[in-house]
């Protein structure tokens, strides 16, 4: 590395010797048999530098925690294939409808996208740092018996949780797309979607399809419709399901922009009965921002609503354009992680795209892209 950050002190950084020390209280309190670092991203196009940074820091932090405590670690990557692929407005009603990547592309295309855009990076990080990893899609997660049973068990307590999950309206969105073959459309904001609990192991969902009108789907632990939950709602159920596994400490790893939203998830978890000590551990990684302090957003730039920040390179929005090899990209990320994890002042802060690009110092020689096999 030829450029090191100059970072200010903070209350949190001042309390730590190493960045991973923030997880020490949870490790000591739970005395786990293993630690699972859970990190996810929406499968809605090529990853950008912020995504790669969080993912690489997940592996690097896991390796450091294993060295510190001698506990087996692993990384669990969640590919959120329920991200909106197409959003349209019904001209007759004004309601917005969406079709998720899972329904628009299909299982095989999603798997190919993961293999192309994410597995090369994961494989490189796993090999160099000796941290095993697994990948599952949201489609697989929502079909899991334990996940669906957890959702059903939360339904009677939704009056307590709904204002945490949707503070502006009190309506936590659940979408069960139209089950007609080849359809998969659902109301984006679920205005006319209703969930009717029918005992502890079943719920009936009624909704309106863009093309097929009213429909009804029965959801059970072992079957029924596709359970597409809004972001905070999904995290509530996922994290609540994780608390039932004994011997494993789950660390939810996210970008720094999640700090604010996680307050609501923690409130929702406690509202349905979890004690403070039962909440999952959290690790918030440095956020990549523009010169204005706003999160680097590839969607805003792609839509022409924001310019590419000064000093940022195109590869930072699409890592397939990195001008070096996969191995070089992995090596530079790991070197960057070492710098950020070396001092809590460097870890618990944000970085402009320009500064991060300078720290990565990409090579000028063109080679295979990051996502090449």
Short mmCIF file of C-alpha atoms in Angstrom, two decimals:
data_model
loop_
_atom_site.label_atom_id
_atom_site.label_comp_id
_atom_site.label_asym_id
_atom_site.label_seq_id
_atom_site.Cartn_x
_atom_site.Cartn_y
_atom_site.Cartn_z
CA UNK A 1 0.00 0.00 0.00
CA UNK A 2 1.38 3.41 -0.89
CA UNK A 3 -1.29 5.55 0.74
CA UNK A 4 -2.51 5.30 4.30
CA UNK A 5 -5.52 7.13 5.72
CA UNK A 6 -5.34 9.86 8.29
CA UNK A 7 -8.30 9.11 10.54
CA UNK A 8 -9.79 11.08 13.42
CA UNK A 9 -10.48 9.54 16.78
CA UNK A 10 -14.02 8.61 17.81
CA UNK A 11 -15.67 7.39 21.01
CA UNK A 12 -15.84 3.82 19.69
CA UNK A 13 -12.34 3.80 18.25
CA UNK A 14 -10.95 5.17 21.50
CA UNK A 15 -12.44 2.21 23.38
CA UNK A 16 -10.80 -0.41 21.14
CA UNK A 17 -7.30 -1.64 20.38
CA UNK A 18 -8.33 -3.54 17.26
CA UNK A 19 -11.45 -3.11 15.14
CA UNK A 20 -12.61 -6.69 15.75
CA UNK A 21 -12.59 -6.01 19.50
CA UNK A 22 -16.10 -4.64 19.04
CA UNK A 23 -17.25 -8.29 18.85
CA UNK A 24 -15.36 -9.45 21.96
CA UNK A 25 -18.23 -8.93 24.46
CA UNK A 26 -20.54 -11.11 22.38
CA UNK A 27 -17.95 -13.87 22.00
CA UNK A 28 -17.20 -13.92 25.73
CA UNK A 29 -20.87 -13.76 26.69
CA UNK A 30 -22.09 -16.53 24.39
CA UNK A 31 -18.96 -18.76 24.34
CA UNK A 32 -19.92 -20.07 20.89
CA UNK A 33 -18.70 -23.23 19.22
CA UNK A 34 -18.41 -21.33 15.95
CA UNK A 35 -19.01 -17.87 14.52
CA UNK A 36 -20.95 -17.32 11.30
CA UNK A 37 -20.49 -13.98 9.52
CA UNK A 38 -23.61 -13.27 7.48
CA UNK A 39 -23.35 -10.82 4.57
CA UNK A 40 -25.77 -10.26 1.73
CA UNK A 41 -26.32 -8.13 -1.32
CA UNK A 42 -29.00 -7.55 -3.89
CA UNK A 43 -28.44 -9.43 -7.13
CA UNK A 44 -29.37 -6.48 -9.32
CA UNK A 45 -26.36 -6.07 -11.56
CA UNK A 46 -22.61 -5.96 -11.26
CA UNK A 47 -21.15 -5.30 -7.78
CA UNK A 48 -19.44 -1.98 -7.07
CA UNK A 49 -16.51 -1.20 -4.79
CA UNK A 50 -18.70 -0.77 -1.70
CA UNK A 51 -20.01 -4.30 -2.12
CA UNK A 52 -16.54 -5.77 -2.62
CA UNK A 53 -15.20 -3.84 0.37
CA UNK A 54 -17.85 -5.18 2.75
CA UNK A 55 -17.43 -8.72 1.44
CA UNK A 56 -13.65 -8.71 1.72
CA UNK A 57 -13.78 -7.19 5.20
CA UNK A 58 -16.17 -9.95 6.22
CA UNK A 59 -13.59 -12.61 5.35
CA UNK A 60 -10.72 -10.62 6.85
CA UNK A 61 -12.54 -9.96 10.13
CA UNK A 62 -13.56 -13.60 10.39
CA UNK A 63 -9.93 -14.65 10.00
CA UNK A 64 -8.80 -12.22 12.70
CA UNK A 65 -11.51 -13.36 15.11
CA UNK A 66 -10.51 -16.99 14.58
CA UNK A 67 -6.89 -16.14 15.30
CA UNK A 68 -7.87 -14.18 18.40
CA UNK A 69 -10.20 -16.75 20.00
CA UNK A 70 -9.39 -20.02 18.27
CA UNK A 71 -13.03 -20.49 17.24
CA UNK A 72 -14.04 -21.93 13.84
CA UNK A 73 -15.52 -19.26 11.57
CA UNK A 74 -17.38 -19.19 8.28
CA UNK A 75 -18.94 -16.68 5.91
CA UNK A 76 -22.54 -17.06 4.77
CA UNK A 77 -23.36 -15.02 1.68
CA UNK A 78 -27.00 -14.24 0.99
CA UNK A 79 -27.80 -13.43 -2.64
CA UNK A 80 -30.97 -11.33 -2.55
CA UNK A 81 -32.60 -12.40 -5.79
CA UNK A 82 -35.90 -10.87 -4.69
CA UNK A 83 -34.60 -7.42 -5.68
CA UNK A 84 -36.95 -5.66 -8.12
CA UNK A 85 -36.14 -6.43 -11.75
CA UNK A 86 -39.04 -4.54 -13.35
CA UNK A 87 -41.40 -1.99 -11.79
CA UNK A 88 -44.51 -0.75 -13.65
CA UNK A 89 -47.62 1.26 -12.87
CA UNK A 90 -51.07 -0.12 -13.63
CA UNK A 91 -52.69 2.75 -15.59
CA UNK A 92 -56.19 1.74 -14.49
CA UNK A 93 -55.52 1.79 -10.73
CA UNK A 94 -52.26 3.69 -10.25
CA UNK A 95 -50.85 0.81 -8.19
CA UNK A 96 -47.18 -0.03 -8.62
CA UNK A 97 -46.22 -3.62 -9.42
CA UNK A 98 -42.86 -5.32 -9.40
CA UNK A 99 -41.34 -8.52 -10.67
CA UNK A 100 -38.28 -9.79 -8.83
CA UNK A 101 -35.07 -11.01 -10.42
CA UNK A 102 -35.93 -14.52 -9.26
CA UNK A 103 -39.14 -14.52 -11.30
CA UNK A 104 -37.87 -12.51 -14.26
CA UNK A 105 -34.65 -14.48 -14.80
CA UNK A 106 -35.27 -17.87 -13.25
CA UNK A 107 -33.18 -20.05 -10.96
CA UNK A 108 -30.56 -21.06 -13.53
CA UNK A 109 -29.85 -17.50 -14.68
CA UNK A 110 -29.56 -16.34 -11.06
CA UNK A 111 -27.08 -19.12 -10.32
CA UNK A 112 -25.03 -18.18 -13.38
CA UNK A 113 -25.01 -14.53 -12.31
CA UNK A 114 -23.74 -15.46 -8.85
CA UNK A 115 -21.08 -17.75 -10.32
CA UNK A 116 -19.94 -15.02 -12.71
CA UNK A 117 -20.04 -11.92 -10.53
CA UNK A 118 -19.39 -13.12 -6.97
CA UNK A 119 -17.86 -16.59 -6.66
CA UNK A 120 -14.45 -15.66 -8.15
CA UNK A 121 -13.97 -13.01 -5.48
CA UNK A 122 -15.26 -15.28 -2.70
CA UNK A 123 -13.09 -18.17 -3.84
CA UNK A 124 -9.99 -15.96 -3.86
CA UNK A 125 -10.71 -14.50 -0.42
CA UNK A 126 -11.53 -17.92 1.01
CA UNK A 127 -8.35 -19.49 -0.34
CA UNK A 128 -6.03 -16.74 0.85
CA UNK A 129 -7.56 -16.29 4.28
CA UNK A 130 -8.57 -19.90 4.94
CA UNK A 131 -12.18 -19.01 5.74
CA UNK A 132 -14.87 -21.32 4.34
CA UNK A 133 -17.99 -19.83 2.82
CA UNK A 134 -21.42 -20.80 1.56
CA UNK A 135 -23.89 -19.11 -0.78
CA UNK A 136 -27.65 -19.22 -0.76
CA UNK A 137 -30.30 -17.14 -2.47
CA UNK A 138 -33.24 -15.45 -0.83
CA UNK A 139 -35.46 -17.76 -2.87
CA UNK A 140 -33.86 -20.72 -1.11
CA UNK A 141 -34.04 -18.99 2.25
CA UNK A 142 -37.74 -18.16 2.06
CA UNK A 143 -38.52 -21.76 1.06
CA UNK A 144 -36.74 -23.11 4.16
CA UNK A 145 -39.10 -24.72 6.67
CA UNK A 146 -37.53 -22.96 9.66
CA UNK A 147 -37.70 -19.53 7.99
CA UNK A 148 -41.36 -19.96 7.03
CA UNK A 149 -42.28 -21.35 10.44
CA UNK A 150 -40.56 -18.38 12.07
CA UNK A 151 -42.61 -15.99 9.90
CA UNK A 152 -45.83 -17.78 10.86
CA UNK A 153 -44.95 -17.60 14.56
CA UNK A 154 -44.26 -13.86 14.29
CA UNK A 155 -47.70 -13.11 12.80
CA UNK A 156 -49.58 -13.03 16.15
CA UNK A 157 -47.02 -10.50 17.44
CA UNK A 158 -47.06 -8.17 14.46
CA UNK A 159 -49.08 -5.53 16.32
CA UNK A 160 -46.01 -5.05 18.52
CA UNK A 161 -43.48 -5.21 15.69
CA UNK A 162 -45.18 -3.41 12.81
CA UNK A 163 -44.36 0.15 13.89
CA UNK A 164 -40.69 -0.80 14.18
CA UNK A 165 -40.76 -2.32 10.70
CA UNK A 166 -42.75 0.51 9.12
CA UNK A 167 -42.64 3.61 11.38
CA UNK A 168 -44.43 5.83 8.86
CA UNK A 169 -47.46 3.63 8.26
CA UNK A 170 -47.43 0.68 10.62
CA UNK A 171 -47.86 -1.62 7.62
CA UNK A 172 -44.98 -4.06 7.15
CA UNK A 173 -45.02 -5.09 3.50
CA UNK A 174 -45.27 -8.74 2.59
CA UNK A 175 -45.55 -9.69 -1.06
CA UNK A 176 -46.67 -13.12 -2.22
CA UNK A 177 -46.39 -12.87 -6.03
CA UNK A 178 -49.08 -14.20 -8.31
CA UNK A 179 -48.60 -17.99 -8.52
CA UNK A 180 -49.84 -18.34 -12.09
CA UNK A 181 -47.18 -20.06 -14.26
CA UNK A 182 -44.77 -17.52 -15.75
CA UNK A 183 -46.27 -14.59 -13.82
CA UNK A 184 -44.66 -13.58 -10.51
CA UNK A 185 -45.99 -10.01 -10.42
CA UNK A 186 -46.86 -8.50 -7.02
CA UNK A 187 -47.99 -5.13 -5.74
CA UNK A 188 -44.80 -3.28 -4.82
CA UNK A 189 -46.30 -1.65 -1.75
CA UNK A 190 -48.76 -4.45 -1.01
CA UNK A 191 -51.66 -2.04 -0.58
CA UNK A 192 -54.28 -4.72 -1.23
CA UNK A 193 -52.35 -7.65 0.17
CA UNK A 194 -53.85 -9.16 3.30
CA UNK A 195 -52.46 -11.87 5.57
CA UNK A 196 -55.00 -14.01 7.42
CA UNK A 197 -53.45 -16.29 10.09
CA UNK A 198 -55.15 -19.68 10.16
CA UNK A 199 -53.64 -21.49 13.10
CA UNK A 200 -49.99 -21.78 14.12
CA UNK A 201 -48.87 -23.52 10.92
CA UNK A 202 -50.83 -21.78 8.18
CA UNK A 203 -51.72 -18.36 6.81
CA UNK A 204 -53.85 -17.35 3.83
CA UNK A 205 -52.65 -14.41 1.75
CA UNK A 206 -55.01 -12.54 -0.56
CA UNK A 207 -53.70 -10.08 -3.15
CA UNK A 208 -54.31 -8.59 -6.59
CA UNK A 209 -52.22 -9.38 -9.67
CA UNK A 210 -51.42 -6.95 -12.47
CA UNK A 211 -52.62 -9.45 -15.08
CA UNK A 212 -54.76 -12.03 -13.28
CA UNK A 213 -56.76 -10.00 -10.77
CA UNK A 214 -57.53 -11.27 -7.27
CA UNK A 215 -55.82 -14.41 -6.03
CA UNK A 216 -55.33 -16.37 -2.82
CA UNK A 217 -52.33 -18.35 -1.60
CA UNK A 218 -52.00 -20.56 1.48
CA UNK A 219 -48.59 -20.40 3.15
CA UNK A 220 -47.31 -23.19 5.37
CA UNK A 221 -43.87 -24.25 6.64
CA UNK A 222 -43.50 -26.72 3.81
CA UNK A 223 -45.18 -24.98 0.90
CA UNK A 224 -47.35 -22.24 -0.48
CA UNK A 225 -46.44 -19.03 -2.24
CA UNK A 226 -43.16 -17.18 -2.57
CA UNK A 227 -42.71 -15.17 0.63
CA UNK A 228 -41.20 -11.82 -0.41
CA UNK A 229 -40.79 -9.63 2.68
CA UNK A 230 -39.79 -5.95 2.70
CA UNK A 231 -36.22 -5.27 3.78
CA UNK A 232 -36.64 -4.68 7.52
CA UNK A 233 -39.32 -7.39 7.76
CA UNK A 234 -37.04 -9.88 6.00
CA UNK A 235 -34.19 -9.10 8.37
CA UNK A 236 -36.46 -9.52 11.39
CA UNK A 237 -37.47 -13.03 10.34
CA UNK A 238 -33.96 -14.03 9.20
CA UNK A 239 -32.33 -12.88 12.42
CA UNK A 240 -35.08 -14.30 14.60
CA UNK A 241 -34.66 -17.67 12.88
CA UNK A 242 -30.91 -17.53 13.51
CA UNK A 243 -31.34 -17.13 17.28
CA UNK A 244 -32.76 -20.64 17.53
CA UNK A 245 -29.48 -22.31 16.55
CA UNK A 246 -27.44 -23.15 19.63
CA UNK A 247 -23.67 -23.00 19.65
CA UNK A 248 -23.37 -20.47 16.83
CA UNK A 249 -22.79 -16.74 17.20
CA UNK A 250 -24.18 -14.94 14.15
CA UNK A 251 -22.52 -11.68 13.15
CA UNK A 252 -24.59 -9.60 10.74
CA UNK A 253 -22.16 -7.68 8.53
CA UNK A 254 -23.40 -4.62 6.65
CA UNK A 255 -22.23 -1.35 5.20
CA UNK A 256 -22.18 1.73 7.38
CA UNK A 257 -25.45 3.01 5.90
CA UNK A 258 -27.23 0.22 7.82
CA UNK A 259 -26.39 1.71 11.22
CA UNK A 260 -29.63 3.68 11.30
CA UNK A 261 -31.93 0.94 9.97
CA UNK A 262 -30.58 -1.67 12.35
CA UNK A 263 -31.97 0.31 15.27
CA UNK A 264 -35.43 -0.51 13.95
CA UNK A 265 -34.61 -4.19 13.45
CA UNK A 266 -33.32 -4.45 17.03
CA UNK A 267 -36.50 -2.78 18.28
CA UNK A 268 -38.63 -5.20 16.27
CA UNK A 269 -36.69 -8.21 17.58
CA UNK A 270 -37.20 -7.08 21.15
CA UNK A 271 -40.88 -6.32 20.53
CA UNK A 272 -41.51 -9.96 19.58
CA UNK A 273 -39.81 -11.25 22.71
CA UNK A 274 -36.02 -11.32 22.35
CA UNK A 275 -33.92 -10.10 25.24
CA UNK A 276 -31.07 -7.70 24.54
CA UNK A 277 -28.48 -10.45 24.93
CA UNK A 278 -30.25 -12.60 22.33
CA UNK A 279 -29.89 -10.06 19.53
CA UNK A 280 -27.38 -11.00 16.82
CA UNK A 281 -23.99 -9.33 16.85
CA UNK A 282 -23.51 -6.61 14.24
CA UNK A 283 -20.50 -5.30 12.37
CA UNK A 284 -20.80 -2.15 10.28
CA UNK A 285 -18.08 -1.73 7.67
CA UNK A 286 -16.75 1.55 6.27
CA UNK A 287 -19.09 3.25 3.82
CA UNK A 288 -17.94 4.53 0.43
CA UNK A 289 -19.22 8.06 -0.16
CA UNK A 290 -19.02 10.85 -2.70
CA UNK A 291 -17.41 14.24 -2.09
CA UNK A 292 -20.78 15.45 -0.73
CA UNK A 293 -20.83 12.74 1.94
CA UNK A 294 -23.65 10.80 0.25
CA UNK A 295 -23.36 7.05 -0.25
CA UNK A 296 -21.79 6.11 -3.57
CA UNK A 297 -24.84 5.02 -5.56
CA UNK A 298 -24.41 3.26 -8.88
CA UNK A 299 -28.17 3.51 -9.51
CA UNK A 300 -28.24 7.31 -9.15
CA UNK A 301 -25.22 7.65 -11.43
CA UNK A 302 -26.64 5.18 -13.94
CA UNK A 303 -29.94 7.10 -13.99
CA UNK A 304 -28.14 10.39 -14.56
CA UNK A 305 -29.26 11.81 -11.21
CA UNK A 306 -25.71 12.11 -9.89
CA UNK A 307 -22.30 12.40 -11.59
CA UNK A 308 -19.41 10.01 -11.22
CA UNK A 309 -17.51 11.49 -8.25
CA UNK A 310 -14.28 13.31 -8.93
CA UNK A 311 -11.35 10.95 -8.63
CA UNK A 312 -13.50 7.82 -8.96
CA UNK A 313 -12.82 5.34 -11.74
CA UNK A 314 -15.53 3.51 -13.74
CA UNK A 315 -14.46 0.15 -12.27
CA UNK A 316 -15.63 1.36 -8.87
CA UNK A 317 -19.22 1.20 -10.14
CA UNK A 318 -18.75 -2.07 -12.02
CA UNK A 319 -15.93 -4.21 -10.71
CA UNK A 320 -15.87 -6.17 -13.96
CA UNK A 321 -14.02 -3.16 -15.39
CA UNK A 322 -11.12 -3.50 -12.97
CA UNK A 323 -8.05 -3.31 -15.25
CA UNK A 324 -6.20 -6.19 -13.62
CA UNK A 325 -6.72 -9.86 -12.87
CA UNK A 326 -8.98 -11.47 -10.29
CA UNK A 327 -5.95 -12.41 -8.21
CA UNK A 328 -4.65 -8.83 -8.25
CA UNK A 329 -8.06 -7.51 -7.20
CA UNK A 330 -8.24 -9.97 -4.30
CA UNK A 331 -4.69 -9.17 -3.19
CA UNK A 332 -5.34 -5.42 -3.23
CA UNK A 333 -8.58 -5.80 -1.29
CA UNK A 334 -6.85 -7.91 1.35
CA UNK A 335 -4.05 -5.36 1.61
CA UNK A 336 -6.64 -2.61 1.97
CA UNK A 337 -8.46 -4.65 4.65
CA UNK A 338 -5.23 -4.97 6.63
CA UNK A 339 -4.91 -1.20 6.68
CA UNK A 340 -8.52 -0.61 7.71
CA UNK A 341 -8.46 -3.31 10.39
CA UNK A 342 -5.08 -2.22 11.75
CA UNK A 343 -6.58 0.72 13.63
CA UNK A 344 -10.21 1.20 14.78
CA UNK A 345 -9.90 4.82 13.65
CA UNK A 346 -9.48 3.57 10.09
CA UNK A 347 -12.32 1.07 10.28
CA UNK A 348 -15.16 2.98 11.90
CA UNK A 349 -15.41 5.82 9.39
CA UNK A 350 -16.38 6.47 5.77
CA UNK A 351 -14.11 6.87 2.74
CA UNK A 352 -14.61 8.94 -0.37
CA UNK A 353 -14.56 7.01 -3.60
CA UNK A 354 -11.51 9.03 -4.64
CA UNK A 355 -9.52 8.18 -1.52
CA UNK A 356 -10.45 4.52 -1.68
CA UNK A 357 -9.47 4.41 -5.34
CA UNK A 358 -6.11 5.92 -4.48
CA UNK A 359 -5.58 3.34 -1.74
CA UNK A 360 -6.41 0.51 -4.14
CA UNK A 361 -3.98 1.88 -6.78
CA UNK A 362 -5.21 -0.32 -9.65
CA UNK A 363 -2.65 -1.46 -12.21
CA UNK A 364 -2.63 0.11 -15.65
CA UNK A 365 -2.11 -3.12 -17.57
CA UNK A 366 -5.34 -4.64 -18.79
CA UNK A 367 -6.01 -8.25 -17.97
CA UNK A 368 -9.00 -10.46 -17.34
CA UNK A 369 -11.86 -8.87 -15.44
CA UNK A 370 -12.75 -9.55 -11.83
CA UNK A 371 -15.68 -11.72 -12.85
CA UNK A 372 -13.82 -13.82 -15.39
CA UNK A 373 -13.59 -17.54 -14.56
#
